[in-house]
Each structure stands twice: as structure tokens, then as C-alpha cells.
mmCIF file of C-alpha atoms in Angstrom:
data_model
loop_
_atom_site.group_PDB
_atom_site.id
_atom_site.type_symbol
_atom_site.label_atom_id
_atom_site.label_comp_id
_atom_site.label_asym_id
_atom_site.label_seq_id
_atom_site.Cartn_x
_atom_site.Cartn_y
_atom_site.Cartn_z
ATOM 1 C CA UNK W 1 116.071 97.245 -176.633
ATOM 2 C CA UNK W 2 113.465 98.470 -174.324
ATOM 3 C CA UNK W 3 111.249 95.463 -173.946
ATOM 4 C CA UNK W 4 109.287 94.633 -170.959
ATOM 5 C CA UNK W 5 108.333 91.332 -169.583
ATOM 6 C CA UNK W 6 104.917 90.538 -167.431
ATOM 7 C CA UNK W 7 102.800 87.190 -166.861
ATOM 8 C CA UNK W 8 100.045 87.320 -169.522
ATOM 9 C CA UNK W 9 96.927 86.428 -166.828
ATOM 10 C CA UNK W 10 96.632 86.008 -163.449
ATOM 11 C CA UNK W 11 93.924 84.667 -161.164
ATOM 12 C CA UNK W 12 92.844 85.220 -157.630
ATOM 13 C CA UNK W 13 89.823 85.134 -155.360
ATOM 14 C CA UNK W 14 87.898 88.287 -153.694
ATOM 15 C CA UNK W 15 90.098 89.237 -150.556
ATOM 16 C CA UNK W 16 93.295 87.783 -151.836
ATOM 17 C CA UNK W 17 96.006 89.720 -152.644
ATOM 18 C CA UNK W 18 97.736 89.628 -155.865
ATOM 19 C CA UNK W 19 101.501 90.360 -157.187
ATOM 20 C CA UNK W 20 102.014 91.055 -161.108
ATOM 21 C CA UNK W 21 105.572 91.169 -162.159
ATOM 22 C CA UNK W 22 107.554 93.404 -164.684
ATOM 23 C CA UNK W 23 111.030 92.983 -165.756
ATOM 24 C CA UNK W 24 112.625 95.330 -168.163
ATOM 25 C CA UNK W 25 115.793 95.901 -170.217
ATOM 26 C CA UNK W 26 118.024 98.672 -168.415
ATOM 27 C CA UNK W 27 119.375 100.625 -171.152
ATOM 28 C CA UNK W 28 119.062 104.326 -170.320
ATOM 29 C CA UNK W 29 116.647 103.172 -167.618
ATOM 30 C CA UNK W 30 114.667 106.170 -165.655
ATOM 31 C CA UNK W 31 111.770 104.989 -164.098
ATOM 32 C CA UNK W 32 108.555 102.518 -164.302
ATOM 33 C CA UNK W 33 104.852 103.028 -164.090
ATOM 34 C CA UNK W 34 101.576 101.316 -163.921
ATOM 35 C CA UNK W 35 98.154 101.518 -165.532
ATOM 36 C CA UNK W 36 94.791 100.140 -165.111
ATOM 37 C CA UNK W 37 92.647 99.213 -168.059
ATOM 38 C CA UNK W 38 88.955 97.823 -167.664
ATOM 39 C CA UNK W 39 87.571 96.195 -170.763
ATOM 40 C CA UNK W 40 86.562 98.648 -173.367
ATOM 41 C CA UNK W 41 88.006 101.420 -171.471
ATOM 42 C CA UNK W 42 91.416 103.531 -171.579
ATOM 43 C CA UNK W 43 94.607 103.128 -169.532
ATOM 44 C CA UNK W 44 94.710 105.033 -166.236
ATOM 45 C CA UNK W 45 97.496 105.971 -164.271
ATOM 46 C CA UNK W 46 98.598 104.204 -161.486
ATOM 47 C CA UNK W 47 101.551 104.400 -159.654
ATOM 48 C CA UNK W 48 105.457 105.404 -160.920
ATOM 49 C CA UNK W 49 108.348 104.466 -159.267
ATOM 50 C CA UNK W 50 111.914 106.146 -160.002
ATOM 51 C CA UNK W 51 113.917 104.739 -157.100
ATOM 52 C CA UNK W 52 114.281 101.633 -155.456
ATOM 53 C CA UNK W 53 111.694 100.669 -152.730
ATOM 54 C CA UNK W 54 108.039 100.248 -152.053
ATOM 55 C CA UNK W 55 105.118 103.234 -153.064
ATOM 56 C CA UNK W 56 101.639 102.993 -151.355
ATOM 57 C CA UNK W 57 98.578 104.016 -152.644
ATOM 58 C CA UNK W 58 95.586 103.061 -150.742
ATOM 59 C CA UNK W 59 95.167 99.134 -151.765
ATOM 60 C CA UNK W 60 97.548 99.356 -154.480
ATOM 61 C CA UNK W 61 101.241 99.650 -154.168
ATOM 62 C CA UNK W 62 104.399 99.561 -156.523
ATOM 63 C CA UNK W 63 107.648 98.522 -155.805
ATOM 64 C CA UNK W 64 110.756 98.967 -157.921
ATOM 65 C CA UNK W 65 114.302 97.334 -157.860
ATOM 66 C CA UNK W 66 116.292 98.957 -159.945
ATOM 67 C CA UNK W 67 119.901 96.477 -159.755
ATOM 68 C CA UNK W 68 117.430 93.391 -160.503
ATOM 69 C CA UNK W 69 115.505 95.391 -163.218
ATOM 70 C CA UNK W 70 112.385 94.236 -161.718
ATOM 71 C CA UNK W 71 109.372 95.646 -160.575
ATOM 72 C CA UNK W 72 105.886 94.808 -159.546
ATOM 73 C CA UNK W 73 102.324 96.125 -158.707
ATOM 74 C CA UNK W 74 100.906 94.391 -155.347
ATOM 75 C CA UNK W 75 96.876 94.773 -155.175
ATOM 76 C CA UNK W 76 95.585 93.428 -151.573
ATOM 77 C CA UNK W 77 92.050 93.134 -150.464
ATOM 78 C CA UNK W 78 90.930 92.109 -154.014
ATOM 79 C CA UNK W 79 87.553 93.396 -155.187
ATOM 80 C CA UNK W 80 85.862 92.420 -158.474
ATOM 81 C CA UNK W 81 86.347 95.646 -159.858
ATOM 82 C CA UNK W 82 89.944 94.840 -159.939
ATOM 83 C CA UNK W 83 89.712 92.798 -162.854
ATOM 84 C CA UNK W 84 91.318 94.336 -165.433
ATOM 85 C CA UNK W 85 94.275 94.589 -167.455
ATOM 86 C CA UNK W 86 97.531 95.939 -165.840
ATOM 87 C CA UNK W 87 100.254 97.408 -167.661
ATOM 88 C CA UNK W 88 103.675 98.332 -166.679
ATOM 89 C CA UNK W 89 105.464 100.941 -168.529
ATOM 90 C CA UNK W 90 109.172 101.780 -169.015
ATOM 91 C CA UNK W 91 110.854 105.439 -169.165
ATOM 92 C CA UNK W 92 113.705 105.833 -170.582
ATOM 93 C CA UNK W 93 116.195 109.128 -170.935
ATOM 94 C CA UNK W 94 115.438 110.971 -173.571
ATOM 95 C CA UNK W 95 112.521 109.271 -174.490
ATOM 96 C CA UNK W 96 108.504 107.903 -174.185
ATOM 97 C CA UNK W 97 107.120 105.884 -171.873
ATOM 98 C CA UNK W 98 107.108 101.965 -173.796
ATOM 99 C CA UNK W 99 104.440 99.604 -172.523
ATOM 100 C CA UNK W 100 104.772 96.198 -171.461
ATOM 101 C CA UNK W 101 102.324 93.623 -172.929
ATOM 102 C CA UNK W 102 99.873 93.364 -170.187
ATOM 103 C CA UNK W 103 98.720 91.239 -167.307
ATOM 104 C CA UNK W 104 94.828 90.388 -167.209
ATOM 105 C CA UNK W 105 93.850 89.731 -163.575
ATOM 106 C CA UNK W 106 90.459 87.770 -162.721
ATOM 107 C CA UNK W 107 89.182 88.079 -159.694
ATOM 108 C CA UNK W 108 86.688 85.264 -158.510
ATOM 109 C CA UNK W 109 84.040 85.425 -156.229
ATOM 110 C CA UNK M 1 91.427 120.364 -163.793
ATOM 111 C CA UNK M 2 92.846 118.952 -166.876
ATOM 112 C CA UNK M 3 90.342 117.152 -169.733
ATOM 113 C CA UNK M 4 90.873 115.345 -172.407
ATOM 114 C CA UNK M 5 88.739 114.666 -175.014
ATOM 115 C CA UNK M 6 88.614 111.939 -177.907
ATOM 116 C CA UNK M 7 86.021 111.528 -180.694
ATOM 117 C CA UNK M 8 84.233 109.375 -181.594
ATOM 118 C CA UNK M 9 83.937 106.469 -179.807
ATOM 119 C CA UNK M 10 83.634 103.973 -182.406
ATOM 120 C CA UNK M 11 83.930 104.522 -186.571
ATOM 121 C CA UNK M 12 83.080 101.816 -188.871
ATOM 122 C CA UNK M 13 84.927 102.891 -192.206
ATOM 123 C CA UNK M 14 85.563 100.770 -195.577
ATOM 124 C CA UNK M 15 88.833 99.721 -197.007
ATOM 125 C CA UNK M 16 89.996 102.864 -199.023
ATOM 126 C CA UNK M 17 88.388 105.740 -197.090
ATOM 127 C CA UNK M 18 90.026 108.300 -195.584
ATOM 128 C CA UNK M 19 90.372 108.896 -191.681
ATOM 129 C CA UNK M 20 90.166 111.890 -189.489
ATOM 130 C CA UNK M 21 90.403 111.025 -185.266
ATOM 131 C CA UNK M 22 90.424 114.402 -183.235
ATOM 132 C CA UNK M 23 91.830 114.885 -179.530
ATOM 133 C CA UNK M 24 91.931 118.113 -177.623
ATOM 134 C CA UNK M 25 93.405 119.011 -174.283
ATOM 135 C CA UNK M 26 91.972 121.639 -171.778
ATOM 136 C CA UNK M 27 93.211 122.749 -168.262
ATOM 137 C CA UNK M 28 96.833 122.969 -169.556
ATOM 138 C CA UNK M 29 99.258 124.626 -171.825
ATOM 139 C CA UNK M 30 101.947 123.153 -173.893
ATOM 140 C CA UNK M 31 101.424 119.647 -173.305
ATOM 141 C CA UNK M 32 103.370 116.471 -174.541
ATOM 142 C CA UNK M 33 100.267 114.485 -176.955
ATOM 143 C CA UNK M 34 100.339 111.152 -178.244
ATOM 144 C CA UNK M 35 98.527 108.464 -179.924
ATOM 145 C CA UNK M 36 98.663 105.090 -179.699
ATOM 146 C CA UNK M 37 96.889 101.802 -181.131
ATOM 147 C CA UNK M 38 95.821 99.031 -179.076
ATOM 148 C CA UNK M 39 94.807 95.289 -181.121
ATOM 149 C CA UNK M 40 92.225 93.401 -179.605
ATOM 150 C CA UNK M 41 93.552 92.195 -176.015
ATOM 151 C CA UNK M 42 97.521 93.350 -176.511
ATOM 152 C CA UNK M 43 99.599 96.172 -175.819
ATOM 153 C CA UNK M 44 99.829 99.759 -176.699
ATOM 154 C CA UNK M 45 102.001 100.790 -179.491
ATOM 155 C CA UNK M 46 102.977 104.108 -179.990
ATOM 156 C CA UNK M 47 102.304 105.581 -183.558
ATOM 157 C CA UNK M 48 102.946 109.219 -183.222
ATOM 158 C CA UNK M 49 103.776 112.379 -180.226
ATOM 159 C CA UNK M 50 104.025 115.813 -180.444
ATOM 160 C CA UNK M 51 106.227 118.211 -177.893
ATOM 161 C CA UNK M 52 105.119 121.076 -179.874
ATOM 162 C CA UNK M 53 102.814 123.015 -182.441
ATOM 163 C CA UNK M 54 104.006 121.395 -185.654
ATOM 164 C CA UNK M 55 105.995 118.966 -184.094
ATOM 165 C CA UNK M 56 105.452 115.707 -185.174
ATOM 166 C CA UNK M 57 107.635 112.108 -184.169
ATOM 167 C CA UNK M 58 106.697 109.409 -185.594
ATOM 168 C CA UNK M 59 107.346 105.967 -184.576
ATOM 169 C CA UNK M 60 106.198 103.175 -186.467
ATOM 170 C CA UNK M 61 105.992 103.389 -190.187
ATOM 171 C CA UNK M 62 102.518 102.809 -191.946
ATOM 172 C CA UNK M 63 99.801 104.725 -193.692
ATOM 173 C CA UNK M 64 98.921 107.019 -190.832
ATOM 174 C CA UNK M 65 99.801 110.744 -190.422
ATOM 175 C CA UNK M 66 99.757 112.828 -187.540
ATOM 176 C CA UNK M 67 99.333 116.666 -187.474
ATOM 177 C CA UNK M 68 98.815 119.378 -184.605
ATOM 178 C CA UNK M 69 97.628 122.317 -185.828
ATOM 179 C CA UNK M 70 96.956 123.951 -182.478
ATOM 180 C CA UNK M 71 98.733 123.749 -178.925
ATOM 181 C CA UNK M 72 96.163 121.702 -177.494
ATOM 182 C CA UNK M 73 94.755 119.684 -180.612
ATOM 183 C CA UNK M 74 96.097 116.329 -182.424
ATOM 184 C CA UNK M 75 95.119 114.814 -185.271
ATOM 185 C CA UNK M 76 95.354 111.430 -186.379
ATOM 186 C CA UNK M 77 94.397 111.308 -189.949
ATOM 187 C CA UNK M 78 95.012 108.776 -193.099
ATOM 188 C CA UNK M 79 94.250 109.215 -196.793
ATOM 189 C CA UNK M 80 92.995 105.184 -197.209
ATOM 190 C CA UNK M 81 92.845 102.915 -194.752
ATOM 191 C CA UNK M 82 93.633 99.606 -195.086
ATOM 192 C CA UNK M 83 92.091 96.450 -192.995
ATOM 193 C CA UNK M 84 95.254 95.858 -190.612
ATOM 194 C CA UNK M 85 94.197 99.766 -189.390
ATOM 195 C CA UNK M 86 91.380 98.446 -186.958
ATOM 196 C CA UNK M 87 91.867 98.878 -183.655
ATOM 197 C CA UNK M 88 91.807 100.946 -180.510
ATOM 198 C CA UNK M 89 92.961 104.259 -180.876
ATOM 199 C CA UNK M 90 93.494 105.875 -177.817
ATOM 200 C CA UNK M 91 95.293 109.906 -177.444
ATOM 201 C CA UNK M 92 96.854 110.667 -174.027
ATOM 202 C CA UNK M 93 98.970 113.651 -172.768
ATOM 203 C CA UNK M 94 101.276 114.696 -170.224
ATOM 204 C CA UNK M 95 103.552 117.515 -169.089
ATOM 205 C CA UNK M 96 106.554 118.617 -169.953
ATOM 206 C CA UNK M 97 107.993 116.810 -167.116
ATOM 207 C CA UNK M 98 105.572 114.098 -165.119
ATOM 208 C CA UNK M 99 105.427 110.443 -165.029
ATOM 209 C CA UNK M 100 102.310 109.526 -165.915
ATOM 210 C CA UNK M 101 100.234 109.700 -169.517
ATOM 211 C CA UNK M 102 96.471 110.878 -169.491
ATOM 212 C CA UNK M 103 94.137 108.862 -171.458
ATOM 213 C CA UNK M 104 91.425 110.174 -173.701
ATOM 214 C CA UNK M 105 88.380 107.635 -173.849
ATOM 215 C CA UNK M 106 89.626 105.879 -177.125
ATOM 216 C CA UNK M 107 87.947 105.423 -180.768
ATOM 217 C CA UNK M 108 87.254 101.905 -182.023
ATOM 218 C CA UNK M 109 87.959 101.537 -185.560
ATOM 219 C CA UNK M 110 86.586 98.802 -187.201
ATOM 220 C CA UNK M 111 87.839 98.654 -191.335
ATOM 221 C CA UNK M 112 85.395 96.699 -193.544
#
């Protein structure tokens, strides 16, 4: 199978900074990426990670253990645009990207 | 730069009627397309992709059909829609070989 697992909501406060999990089945694993989606809007592109360790990108960053399966998306300095729904998204050989369920993140003033 | 572009935005459409959603690509050649449904605060599911003029994968069975007539066009189409067909329908494309999927702006379909 080629599900993926992630906590359905998360909270935090302006400033904060926030971890959202993803685990994933490793079957013909290749690599795992992130999107942003804003209510109403589409999915955009994040991050991807296809080996082990930690990938910066300005606030954002993704990290990506490959013997636990596990990855996760770390947002610091939380602004209230960052609520949103974040997706993780599994690549397999041979195959599409599948999406995990999604994580909705409020951020509170 | 590469565009994408996904009409319309929203399409109210009774039980029965047919169903036409257009996407187009600029900015790149040969492109990997796809579209995918999203319900009302869940996931994306992929319906259909395309690596190719003519070629069409399907992924989940239902009443919807998928064509590409043109490098950088994709169709989603069905002959009578049914209620469970609302949704988000969003297109997206990538490269041959990237990691990351390019969103059009989506169609709401509401079925009445």
C-alpha cells in the first residue's frame, strides 16, 4: 500500500513554531514532498526531500528519515497566513506522487 | 515561465448533464498532466494523468473520462454526471523528471 499518515489539525500561536508529521508505507519508496493549500485555493509546492536529513527554505523546512519512514514539515516564526492545510506527498518508483490526508494548522493571534 | 491554466472556476450543473473541464499548459513542452478531485476538507485523489498525446491512465474507476488531444491540453469530460461528482477539481503538471506537481487554480463543481 502507499498510504500516508499525518495529524488531522494542529494549533499554535503567532511566533510559535510548529512540527506536522508524515509517516508513510515504504514499498518502492523514492522520495516525499510538501504542499500548501489556503482555503479555496490549490496546492502549492513546498519542499521535497529524497534523502535523509534536514532541507531549509526560508521559514519552512523539511526533514526526511528514510529507515523510520517518517518525515515532517517544521514552520517557525508562525504568521497568520500560515494557516492552511499541509499535505505531504509520497513518490514512489515507477509511479505518481499519492497524497496524504492533510494537516489543517490554525494559527492564533 | 511556466502557466497553467484551469477553467472555470466554479460550474453548477444538474444530475444528468454532461461535463467538459479544460486545462492548458504554457512555458513547457511535453509535460506530465493530471487531474485530481478534492471533497470538501479531505485529500486529493487522483482520477486520471497523461505522459503523452493520447495517453491516458486512469486511476479510479467512475463515470469520468479523460482525453488530451494536444501536448499541452487535458480534458476532463463526462457524458452525465451524477451527485457524488461534486467537488474540487484541480489539474496540475510537472516534468518529465521533477519532484514537485504545479497546480492550476481548480473548478468547483457543485451537481444539483
Amino acid at each position: 500500500g502507499q498510504s500516508l499518515e499525518q495529524p488531522s489539525e494542529v494549533t499554535a500561536v503567532e511566533g510559535a513554531i510548529v512540527q506536522i508529521n508524515c509517516t508513510y508505507q515504504t514499498s518502492g519508496f523514492y522520495g516525499l514532498s510538501w504542499y500548501q493549500q489556503h482555503d479555496g485555493g490549490a496546492p502549492t509546492f513546498l519542499s521535497y526531500n529524497a534523502l535523509d536529513g534536514l532541507e531549509e527554505t526560508g521559514r519552512f523546512s523539511s526533514f526526511l528519515s528514510r529507515s523510520d519512514s517518517y518525515g515532517y514539515l517544521l514552520l517557525q516564526e508562525l504568521q497568520m497566513k500560515d494557516s492552511a492545510s499541509y499535505f505531504c506527498a509520497r513518490l514512489s518508483y515507477g509511479q505518481n506522487f499519492v497524497f496524504g490526508p492533510g494537516t489543517r494548522l490554525s494559527v492564533l493571534p | 515561465s511556466q502557466t497553467i491554466h484551469q477553467w472555470p472556476a466554479t460550474l453548477v450543473q444538474p444530475v444528468g448533464s454532461p461535463l467538459s473541464l479544460e486545462c492548458t499548459v504554457e512555458g513547457t513542452s511535453n509535460p506530465n498532466l493530471y487531474w485530481y478531485r478534492q471533497a470538501a476538507g479531505r485529500g486529493l485523489q487522483l482520477l486520471f494523468y497523461s505522459v503523452g498525446i493520447g495517453q491516458i491512465s486512469s486511476e479510479v474507476p467512475q463515470n469520468l473520462s479523460a482525453s488530451r488531444p494536444q501536448d499541452r491540453q487535458f480534458i476532463l469530460s463526462s457524458k452525465k454526471l451524477l451527485l457524488s461528482d461534486s467537488g474540487f477539481y484541480l489539474c496540475a503538471w510537472s516534468p518529465q523528471t521533477g519532484p514537485g506537481y504545479t497546480f492550476g487554480s481548480g473548478t468547483r463543481l457543485t451537481v444539483v
